[in-house]
Short mmCIF file of C-alpha atoms in Angstrom, two decimals:
data_model
loop_
_atom_site.label_atom_id
_atom_site.label_comp_id
_atom_site.label_asym_id
_atom_site.label_seq_id
_atom_site.Cartn_x
_atom_site.Cartn_y
_atom_site.Cartn_z
CA MET A 1 -0.03 -0.04 -0.01
CA GLU A 2 1.37 3.37 -0.96
CA VAL A 3 1.07 5.93 1.81
CA SER A 4 0.23 9.21 0.41
CA SER A 5 2.46 12.09 1.40
CA MET A 6 1.13 15.04 3.32
CA TYR A 7 4.15 17.08 4.07
CA PHE A 8 6.48 18.44 1.43
CA PRO A 9 9.56 20.22 2.97
CA TYR A 10 11.06 22.41 0.22
CA LEU A 11 14.85 22.63 0.49
CA ARG A 12 17.50 24.09 -1.68
CA GLY A 13 20.00 21.36 -2.58
CA ARG A 14 22.96 22.80 -0.72
CA GLN A 15 25.29 20.38 1.00
CA PHE A 16 23.94 20.42 4.48
CA GLU A 17 20.28 20.38 3.39
CA LEU A 18 21.07 17.31 1.27
CA ILE A 19 23.01 15.57 4.04
CA ALA A 20 20.03 16.17 6.45
CA LEU A 21 17.66 14.50 3.94
CA ARG A 22 20.03 11.60 3.45
CA GLU A 23 20.76 10.98 7.10
CA LEU A 24 17.00 11.01 7.98
CA VAL A 25 16.53 8.11 5.52
CA GLU A 26 19.74 6.23 6.46
CA LYS A 27 18.84 6.44 10.11
CA GLY A 28 15.30 5.22 9.31
CA VAL A 29 13.42 8.18 10.87
CA LEU A 30 11.86 9.80 7.89
CA SER A 31 8.09 9.06 7.63
CA SER A 32 6.77 7.89 4.42
CA ARG A 33 4.19 10.66 4.67
CA ILE A 34 6.85 13.02 3.97
CA THR A 35 8.21 13.81 0.46
CA PRO A 36 11.17 16.28 0.53
CA ILE A 37 11.45 18.63 -2.37
CA ILE A 38 14.90 19.40 -3.64
CA GLU A 39 15.64 22.46 -5.76
CA PRO A 40 19.15 21.53 -6.97
CA VAL A 41 21.38 24.59 -6.70
CA LYS A 42 24.55 22.86 -7.77
CA LEU A 43 25.54 19.63 -9.50
CA SER A 44 27.32 17.75 -6.67
CA SER A 45 28.06 14.24 -5.56
CA THR A 46 26.08 14.92 -2.45
CA LEU A 47 22.97 15.37 -4.64
CA VAL A 48 23.66 12.07 -6.35
CA LYS A 49 24.26 10.22 -3.04
CA THR A 50 21.10 11.56 -1.62
CA ILE A 51 19.05 10.44 -4.60
CA GLU A 52 20.56 7.02 -4.33
CA ALA A 53 19.84 6.74 -0.62
CA TYR A 54 16.19 7.40 -1.27
CA GLY A 55 16.12 4.88 -4.02
CA GLU A 56 17.75 2.20 -1.95
CA ASN A 57 15.31 2.89 0.88
CA SER A 58 12.23 3.10 -1.35
CA LYS A 59 11.46 6.61 -0.11
CA GLN A 60 9.74 9.24 -2.35
CA LEU A 61 11.77 12.39 -3.22
CA ALA A 62 10.75 15.30 -5.39
CA ILE A 63 13.31 17.00 -7.62
CA ILE A 64 12.66 20.37 -9.23
CA THR A 65 13.81 20.03 -12.94
CA ASN A 66 14.02 23.74 -13.74
CA PRO A 67 15.63 25.33 -10.59
CA LYS A 68 15.44 29.20 -10.49
CA VAL A 69 18.43 29.77 -8.03
CA GLY A 70 21.87 28.56 -7.89
CA SER A 71 24.29 27.25 -10.62
CA PHE A 72 22.85 23.81 -11.29
CA SER A 73 21.82 24.46 -14.90
CA SER A 74 25.16 26.02 -15.91
CA ASP A 75 27.09 23.24 -13.89
CA ALA A 76 25.27 20.64 -15.95
CA ARG A 77 26.50 22.28 -19.13
CA GLU A 78 30.13 22.31 -18.15
CA GLU A 79 32.36 19.68 -19.75
CA LYS A 80 34.33 18.95 -16.58
CA ASN A 81 31.05 17.81 -14.85
CA GLN A 82 30.18 15.30 -17.46
CA LYS A 83 30.82 12.18 -15.19
CA LEU A 84 28.81 13.76 -12.37
CA LYS A 85 26.05 14.47 -14.74
CA GLU A 86 26.03 10.83 -15.97
CA SER A 87 25.93 9.66 -12.32
CA LEU A 88 22.99 11.88 -11.62
CA SER A 89 21.07 10.61 -14.66
CA ALA A 90 21.80 7.05 -13.61
CA SER A 91 20.61 7.67 -10.11
CA LEU A 92 17.41 9.24 -11.24
CA LYS A 93 16.84 6.46 -13.75
CA GLU A 94 17.29 3.68 -11.22
CA ASN A 95 14.90 5.33 -8.67
CA ASN A 96 11.27 4.67 -9.22
CA ASN A 97 10.25 6.89 -6.33
CA ILE A 98 11.13 10.32 -7.89
CA LEU A 99 8.47 12.83 -8.32
CA TYR A 100 9.50 15.47 -10.93
CA MET A 101 8.43 19.04 -10.05
CA TYR A 102 8.13 21.97 -12.51
CA LEU A 103 8.45 25.50 -11.26
CA LEU A 104 5.88 27.52 -13.28
CA ARG A 105 6.93 30.93 -14.63
CA ALA A 106 4.98 33.24 -16.94
CA SER A 107 7.43 32.39 -19.78
CA SER A 108 7.44 28.65 -19.08
CA LYS A 109 7.19 26.14 -21.99
CA PRO A 110 6.72 22.80 -20.25
CA GLU A 111 5.95 20.60 -23.35
CA LYS A 112 9.30 18.64 -22.93
CA PHE A 113 8.77 18.33 -19.20
CA ILE A 114 5.35 16.85 -19.64
CA ALA A 115 6.40 14.54 -22.42
CA ARG A 116 9.21 13.16 -20.27
CA HIS A 117 7.43 12.95 -16.86
CA ALA A 118 3.78 12.63 -17.57
CA ASP A 119 3.45 9.72 -15.09
CA ASN A 120 5.00 11.23 -12.15
CA MET A 121 4.93 15.00 -12.08
CA GLY A 122 3.97 17.89 -9.87
CA THR A 123 3.96 21.75 -10.25
CA ILE A 124 4.92 24.59 -8.07
CA CYS A 125 3.13 27.92 -8.80
CA ASP A 126 3.87 31.00 -6.65
CA ASP A 127 3.65 33.51 -9.43
CA LYS A 128 0.14 34.83 -10.44
CA ASP A 129 1.36 35.51 -14.02
CA ALA A 130 2.19 31.72 -14.25
CA ILE A 131 -1.38 30.50 -13.51
CA SER A 132 -2.17 30.77 -17.14
CA VAL A 133 0.56 28.34 -17.95
CA TYR A 134 -0.88 25.87 -15.54
CA GLU A 135 -4.42 26.22 -17.24
CA ALA A 136 -2.85 25.80 -20.69
CA TYR A 137 -0.62 22.81 -19.93
CA PHE A 138 -1.47 21.09 -16.72
CA ALA A 139 -5.26 21.56 -15.85
CA GLU A 140 -6.22 18.51 -17.88
CA THR A 141 -3.26 16.34 -17.08
CA ASP A 142 -2.55 13.92 -14.23
CA VAL A 143 -0.59 16.14 -11.93
CA LYS A 144 0.10 14.37 -8.59
CA TYR A 145 0.59 17.62 -6.54
CA ASN A 146 0.27 21.33 -7.26
CA LEU A 147 2.02 23.52 -4.75
CA ILE A 148 0.37 26.98 -4.40
CA PRO A 149 0.29 29.76 -1.86
CA ASP A 150 -2.95 30.08 0.18
CA GLU A 151 -4.39 32.89 -1.84
CA SER A 152 -7.69 33.05 -3.59
CA GLY A 153 -6.15 33.95 -6.94
CA PHE A 154 -4.35 30.62 -6.95
CA ARG A 155 -7.03 28.60 -5.23
CA ARG A 156 -9.76 29.59 -7.83
CA LYS A 157 -7.85 28.44 -10.79
CA ILE A 158 -5.69 25.59 -9.50
CA SER A 159 -8.19 23.28 -7.92
CA LYS A 160 -6.82 19.69 -8.24
CA ASN A 161 -4.38 17.93 -5.66
CA ARG A 162 -3.48 21.29 -4.06
CA VAL A 163 -0.55 21.42 -1.63
CA LEU A 164 -0.40 24.58 0.55
CA LEU A 165 2.94 26.19 0.20
CA ALA A 166 4.08 28.86 2.88
CA ASP A 167 7.29 30.21 4.31
CA LYS A 168 6.86 29.67 7.96
CA PHE A 169 10.21 30.69 9.13
CA ASN A 170 10.54 34.24 10.41
CA LYS A 171 13.99 35.06 9.08
CA LEU A 172 15.65 37.98 10.79
CA ASP A 173 18.57 40.04 9.48
CA ARG A 174 21.02 38.90 12.11
CA ASN A 175 21.10 35.94 14.50
CA ASN A 176 21.43 38.35 17.36
CA ASP A 177 17.95 39.64 16.61
CA TYR A 178 16.43 36.33 17.74
CA ILE A 179 17.42 37.22 21.37
CA GLU A 180 14.31 39.68 21.25
CA VAL A 181 11.86 36.91 19.87
CA ASP A 182 13.26 33.76 21.35
CA ASP A 183 10.05 31.78 21.07
CA GLU A 184 7.29 32.30 18.44
CA PRO A 185 4.57 30.53 16.50
CA PHE A 186 5.72 28.49 13.51
CA SER A 187 2.82 26.75 11.82
CA GLU A 188 -0.67 25.35 12.20
CA ASP A 189 -0.88 24.10 8.53
CA HIS A 190 -0.60 20.49 9.61
CA LEU A 191 -3.75 20.88 11.59
CA TYR A 192 -5.99 22.68 9.06
CA TYR A 193 -4.68 21.89 5.59
CA GLN A 194 -7.44 19.41 4.84
CA GLU A 195 -10.34 21.59 5.90
CA ASP A 196 -8.74 24.32 3.86
CA GLY A 197 -9.10 22.17 0.81
CA TYR A 198 -5.54 20.91 0.41
CA VAL A 199 -4.16 17.43 0.13
CA GLY A 200 -0.87 18.40 1.83
CA PHE A 201 1.20 21.27 3.11
CA ALA A 202 4.74 22.46 2.38
CA ASP A 203 7.21 24.88 3.89
CA TYR A 204 10.88 25.83 3.85
CA SER A 205 11.61 24.18 7.28
CA VAL A 206 13.72 26.29 9.53
CA VAL A 207 15.80 27.78 6.69
CA GLY A 208 13.14 30.01 4.97
CA GLU A 209 12.59 30.74 1.35
CA GLU A 210 15.27 33.36 0.87
CA TYR A 211 18.24 31.95 -0.90
CA ASN A 212 21.74 33.36 -0.43
CA GLU A 213 24.69 32.02 -2.58
CA THR A 214 27.36 32.75 0.04
CA GLY A 215 27.65 32.13 3.74
CA PHE A 216 29.33 34.56 5.97
CA ALA A 217 30.77 34.47 9.57
CA PRO A 218 28.00 35.49 11.89
CA TYR A 219 28.47 37.47 15.11
CA ALA A 220 26.04 35.26 16.83
CA VAL A 221 25.25 31.48 16.59
CA ALA A 222 21.49 30.74 16.62
CA ILE A 223 19.97 27.23 16.81
CA HIS A 224 16.29 26.97 15.71
CA ILE A 225 14.21 24.14 17.22
CA VAL A 226 10.52 23.41 16.43
CA TYR A 227 8.31 21.83 19.01
CA PHE A 228 4.63 21.11 19.51
CA ASP A 229 2.65 23.37 21.84
CA LYS A 230 -0.27 22.03 24.07
CA ASP A 231 -2.75 22.65 21.22
CA ASP A 232 -0.63 20.72 18.70
CA SER A 233 0.40 23.84 16.78
CA LEU A 234 4.11 24.14 16.00
CA ARG A 235 6.24 26.73 17.70
CA VAL A 236 9.96 27.59 17.08
CA LYS A 237 12.40 28.35 19.90
CA HIS A 238 15.63 30.21 19.07
CA PHE A 239 18.75 29.57 21.13
CA VAL A 240 21.33 32.33 20.70
CA SER A 241 24.92 32.74 21.94
CA ASP A 242 25.84 35.49 24.33
CA SER A 243 29.39 36.70 23.29
CA ASN A 244 28.20 38.37 20.06
CA ASP A 245 30.46 41.47 19.77
CA ASP A 246 32.71 40.07 16.85
CA ILE A 247 33.02 36.98 14.67
CA SER A 248 35.79 35.29 16.76
CA ASP A 249 35.37 31.91 18.48
CA PRO A 250 32.28 30.32 16.69
CA ALA A 251 32.93 27.18 18.68
CA GLY A 252 32.49 29.03 22.01
CA LYS A 253 29.38 30.78 20.69
CA PHE A 254 27.98 27.40 19.62
CA GLN A 255 28.53 25.92 23.15
CA GLU A 256 26.72 29.09 24.64
CA ALA A 257 23.62 28.54 22.44
CA LEU A 258 23.82 24.73 22.84
CA SER A 259 23.85 24.91 26.61
CA LYS A 260 20.57 26.85 26.54
CA LEU A 261 19.04 24.27 24.26
CA VAL A 262 20.16 21.34 26.45
CA ALA A 263 18.78 23.15 29.61
CA TRP A 264 15.49 23.80 27.86
CA ASN A 265 15.17 20.22 26.68
CA GLU A 266 15.54 18.85 30.19
CA THR A 267 11.91 19.74 30.62
CA LYS A 268 10.75 19.36 27.04
CA GLN A 269 12.18 15.91 26.57
CA LEU A 270 12.38 15.99 22.74
CA ASP A 271 14.15 12.80 21.76
CA THR A 272 14.57 13.04 17.95
CA VAL A 273 17.89 11.65 16.51
CA ALA A 274 19.08 15.24 15.92
CA MET A 275 18.30 16.26 19.56
CA LYS A 276 20.33 13.40 20.79
CA GLU A 277 23.18 14.41 18.63
CA PHE A 278 22.93 18.10 19.93
CA GLU A 279 23.17 16.69 23.47
CA ASP A 280 26.11 14.52 22.58
CA LEU A 281 27.99 17.52 21.04
CA TYR A 282 27.20 19.38 24.38
CA HIS A 283 28.56 16.60 26.54
CA ARG A 284 31.69 16.24 24.43
CA GLU A 285 32.02 20.19 24.04
CA ALA A 286 32.53 19.43 20.34
CA TYR A 287 31.93 22.01 17.54
CA PRO A 288 30.80 20.49 14.30
CA GLY A 289 30.66 23.68 12.31
CA LEU A 290 27.64 25.82 11.50
CA GLY A 291 26.50 23.67 8.36
CA THR A 292 25.95 20.70 10.83
CA VAL A 293 23.92 22.92 13.22
CA LYS A 294 21.58 23.74 10.28
CA LYS A 295 21.51 20.06 9.28
CA LEU A 296 20.52 19.00 12.69
CA SER A 297 17.79 21.62 13.02
CA ILE A 298 16.19 20.46 9.64
CA MET A 299 16.48 16.76 10.68
CA HIS A 300 14.77 17.49 14.05
CA HIS A 301 11.96 19.39 12.33
CA LEU A 302 11.24 16.63 9.74
CA GLU A 303 11.47 13.76 12.23
CA LEU A 304 9.10 15.58 14.64
CA ILE A 305 6.47 16.21 11.93
CA GLY A 306 6.85 12.69 10.53
CA ARG A 307 5.95 11.30 14.08
CA TYR A 308 2.86 13.61 14.30
CA LEU A 309 1.63 12.45 10.83
CA ASP A 310 2.26 8.73 11.48
CA LYS A 311 0.14 9.01 14.66
CA GLU A 312 -2.83 10.41 12.83
#
């Protein structure tokens, strides 16, 4: 029996997002009610390995074939990446659990996409000018899922297999700013998506929709952890370092933020794989780098939601 997905976390295919998705599957803690969506931002061996891991574990994964951010398309055209491109093609071909997603734009010409992926395709439409493309090409076809924002302009025209797409993460300019709002509502979509006329819900996890090509050394380290409130709504708690006057000693800053997380979790008792890893890092006084901090926050979010959905 195929369990239909309900939650579609939308992640850019940067290294630590991909590793988060891969480790969830390898550790056996990704619910089959979750289909992660990858917008590939670069052609990398990590992307290939992630797709292979989902294939080997018979988990569904969605791949955006026409990414709008990052260098994936130009990477694929470069001769030096030929081998990598072949590995990617092979990993996709061998995997029967791939859902191919198309990002609709006003100028989209999706004929080739439809011809190639008619049996297993989805669309993402967050641009009002692209609704006409949906109507012209996809309205009469068998589209598994259509991701749209919760706005009447989209809902009126795109009525089949709708998935609610929203950016739930309140991204602030600086990590330091989370000291002021250290605990805030995250989402209730998992509670109401069905009565709102959707077959599923999607978000950008604890990363947010905004895409930045480059990382930079932050003054503060922040760890973002989602948890369920008494009413089953999701909240997010931000744990921020204290010594935030300059960019020195990220390892020390991480321990400051981490000690707050560990103290808080003594009462919360969240026991996801990622939370156990955070606690292990705390006891070993280890610093894994900021990419791993983001990886663990994503893993925690997805495992937590999966448990909730599996309980339903």
